Coordinates of C-alpha atoms in Angstrom, one line a residue:
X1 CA 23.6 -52.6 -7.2
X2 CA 21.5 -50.6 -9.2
X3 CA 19.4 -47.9 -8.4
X4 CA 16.1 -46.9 -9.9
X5 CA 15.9 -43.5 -11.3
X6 CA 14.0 -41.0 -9.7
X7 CA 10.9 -39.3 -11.6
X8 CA 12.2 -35.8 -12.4
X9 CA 10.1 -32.9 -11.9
X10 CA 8.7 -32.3 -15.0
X11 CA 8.0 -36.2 -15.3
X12 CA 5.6 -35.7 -12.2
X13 CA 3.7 -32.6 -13.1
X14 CA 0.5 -32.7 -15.0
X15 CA 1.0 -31.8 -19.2
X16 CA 0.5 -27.7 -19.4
X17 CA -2.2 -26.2 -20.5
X18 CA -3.0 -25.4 -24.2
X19 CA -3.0 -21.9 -22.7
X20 CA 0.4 -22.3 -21.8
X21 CA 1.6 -23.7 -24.7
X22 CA 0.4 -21.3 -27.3
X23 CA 1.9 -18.6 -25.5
X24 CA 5.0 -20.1 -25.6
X25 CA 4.5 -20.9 -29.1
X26 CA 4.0 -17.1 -30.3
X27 CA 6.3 -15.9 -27.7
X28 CA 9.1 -18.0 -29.7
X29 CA 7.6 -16.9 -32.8
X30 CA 8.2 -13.0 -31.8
X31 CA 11.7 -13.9 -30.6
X32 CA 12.4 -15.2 -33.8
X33 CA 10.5 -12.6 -35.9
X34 CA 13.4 -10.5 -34.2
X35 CA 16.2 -12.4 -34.6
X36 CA 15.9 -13.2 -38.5
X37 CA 17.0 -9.6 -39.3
X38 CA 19.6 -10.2 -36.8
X39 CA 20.8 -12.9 -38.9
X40 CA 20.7 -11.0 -41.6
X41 CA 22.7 -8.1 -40.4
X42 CA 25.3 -10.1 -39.3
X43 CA 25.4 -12.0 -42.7
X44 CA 25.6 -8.8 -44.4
X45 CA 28.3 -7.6 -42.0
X46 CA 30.4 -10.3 -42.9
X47 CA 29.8 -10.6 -46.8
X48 CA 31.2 -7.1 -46.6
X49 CA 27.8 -5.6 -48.6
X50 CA 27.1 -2.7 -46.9
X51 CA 28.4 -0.9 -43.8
X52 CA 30.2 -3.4 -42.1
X53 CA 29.9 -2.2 -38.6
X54 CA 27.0 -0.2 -38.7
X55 CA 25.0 -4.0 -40.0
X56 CA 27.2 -5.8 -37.4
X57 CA 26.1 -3.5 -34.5
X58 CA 22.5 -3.8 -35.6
X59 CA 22.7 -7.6 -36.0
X60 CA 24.1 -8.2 -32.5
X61 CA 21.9 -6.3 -31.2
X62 CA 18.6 -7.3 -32.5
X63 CA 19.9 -11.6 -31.7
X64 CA 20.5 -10.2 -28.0
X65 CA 16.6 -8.8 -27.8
X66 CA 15.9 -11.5 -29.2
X67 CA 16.9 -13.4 -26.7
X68 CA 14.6 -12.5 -24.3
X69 CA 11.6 -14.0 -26.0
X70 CA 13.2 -17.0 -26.8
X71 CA 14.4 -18.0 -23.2
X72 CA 10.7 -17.0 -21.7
X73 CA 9.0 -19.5 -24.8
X74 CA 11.7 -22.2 -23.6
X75 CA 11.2 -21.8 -20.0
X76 CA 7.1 -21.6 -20.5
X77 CA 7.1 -24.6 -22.5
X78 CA 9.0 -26.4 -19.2
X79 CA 6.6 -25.1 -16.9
X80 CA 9.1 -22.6 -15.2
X81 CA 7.3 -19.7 -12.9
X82 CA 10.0 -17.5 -13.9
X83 CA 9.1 -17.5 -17.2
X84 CA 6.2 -15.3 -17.3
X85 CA 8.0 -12.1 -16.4
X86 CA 10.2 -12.2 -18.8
X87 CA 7.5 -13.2 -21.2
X88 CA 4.7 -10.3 -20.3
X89 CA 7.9 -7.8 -20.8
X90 CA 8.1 -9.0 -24.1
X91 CA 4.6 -8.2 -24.8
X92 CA 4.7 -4.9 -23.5
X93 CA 7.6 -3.9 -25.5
X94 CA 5.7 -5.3 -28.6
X95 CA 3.0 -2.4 -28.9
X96 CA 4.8 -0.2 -28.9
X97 CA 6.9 -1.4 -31.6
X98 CA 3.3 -2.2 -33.1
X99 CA 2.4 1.5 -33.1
X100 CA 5.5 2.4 -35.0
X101 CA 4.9 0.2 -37.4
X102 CA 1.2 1.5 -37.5
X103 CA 2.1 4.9 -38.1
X104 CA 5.0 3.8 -40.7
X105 CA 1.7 2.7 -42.8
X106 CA 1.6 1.2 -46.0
X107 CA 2.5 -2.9 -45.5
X108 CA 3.6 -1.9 -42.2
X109 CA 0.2 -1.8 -41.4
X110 CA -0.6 -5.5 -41.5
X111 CA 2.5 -6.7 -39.9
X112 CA 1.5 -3.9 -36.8
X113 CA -1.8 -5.6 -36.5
X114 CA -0.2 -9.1 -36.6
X115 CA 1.9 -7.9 -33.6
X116 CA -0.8 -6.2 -31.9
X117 CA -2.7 -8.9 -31.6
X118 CA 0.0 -11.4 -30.6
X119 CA 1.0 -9.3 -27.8
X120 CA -2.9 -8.8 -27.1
X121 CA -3.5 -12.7 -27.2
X122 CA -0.5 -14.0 -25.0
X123 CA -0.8 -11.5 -22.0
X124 CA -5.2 -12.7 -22.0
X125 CA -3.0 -16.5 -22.5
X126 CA -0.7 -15.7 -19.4
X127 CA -2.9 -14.1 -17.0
X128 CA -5.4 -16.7 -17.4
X129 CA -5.8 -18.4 -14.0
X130 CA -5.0 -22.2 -15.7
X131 CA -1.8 -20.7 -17.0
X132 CA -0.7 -19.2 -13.5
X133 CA -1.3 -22.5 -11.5
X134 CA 0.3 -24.5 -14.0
X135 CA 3.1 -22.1 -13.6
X136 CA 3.1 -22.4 -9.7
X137 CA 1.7 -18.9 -8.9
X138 CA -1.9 -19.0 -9.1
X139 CA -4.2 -18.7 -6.0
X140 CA -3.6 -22.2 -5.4
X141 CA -0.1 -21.8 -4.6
X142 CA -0.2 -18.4 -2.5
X143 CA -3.0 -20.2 0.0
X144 CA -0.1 -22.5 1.1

């Protein structure tokens, strides 16, 4: 006897929106804008070129904020209504990181912008109303 499968959830709902999927997009990219230098750290930890610990320490801990980005871009790309939480958090903790940068001046300026503007462009892509149905929380869903 053999069974048809049945059509998983994401089979059965409609493709995202382009909304959606660009903010997943630079979410992921932020997440790993953050954990590069987290990568680095830890390889400089290990090749023993600078202060071990102190680069170890710092490495860890920028690949476990980076994590937060990352998971929200995965679970935005599947359509998941939790994601946008963790997702806005991420964008509010990017300016002010963006001001810093701004004030550090010199090259730091450009990258600030860059983040500004990111942050700027995925909470407009994540409040937008086709964003929040497709994520299951729009007004569509709260009539119900």
């Amino acid at each position: 006897m053999s069974t048809k499968p049945t059509p998983t959830e994401s089979a059965v709902r409609s493709p995202l929106p382009r909304r959606l999927t660009a903010a997943a997009a630079l979410t992921a990219l932020e997440g790993l804008a953050v954990a590069g230098p987290g990568v680095a750290d830890l390889y400089t930890a290990v090749s023993g070129d600078g202060d071990s610990l102190q680069a170890a320490t710092g490495g860890v801990t920028l690949l476990v904020l980076a994590a937060l980005p990352l998971v929200a871009a995965r679970g935005l790309l599947l359509g998941r209504r939790w994601s946008r939480g963790p997702a806005l958090i991420t964008q509010l903790m990017s300016l002010p990181v963006a001001w810093m940068l701004w004030t550090a001046g010199g090259a730091m300026k450009a990258a600030a912008v860059a983040l500004a503007l990111a942050a700027v462009g995925v909470t407009a892509l994540l409040v937008n109303p086709k964003a929040t149905e497709a994520l299951g929380i729009g007004p569509a869903e709260q009539a119900r």
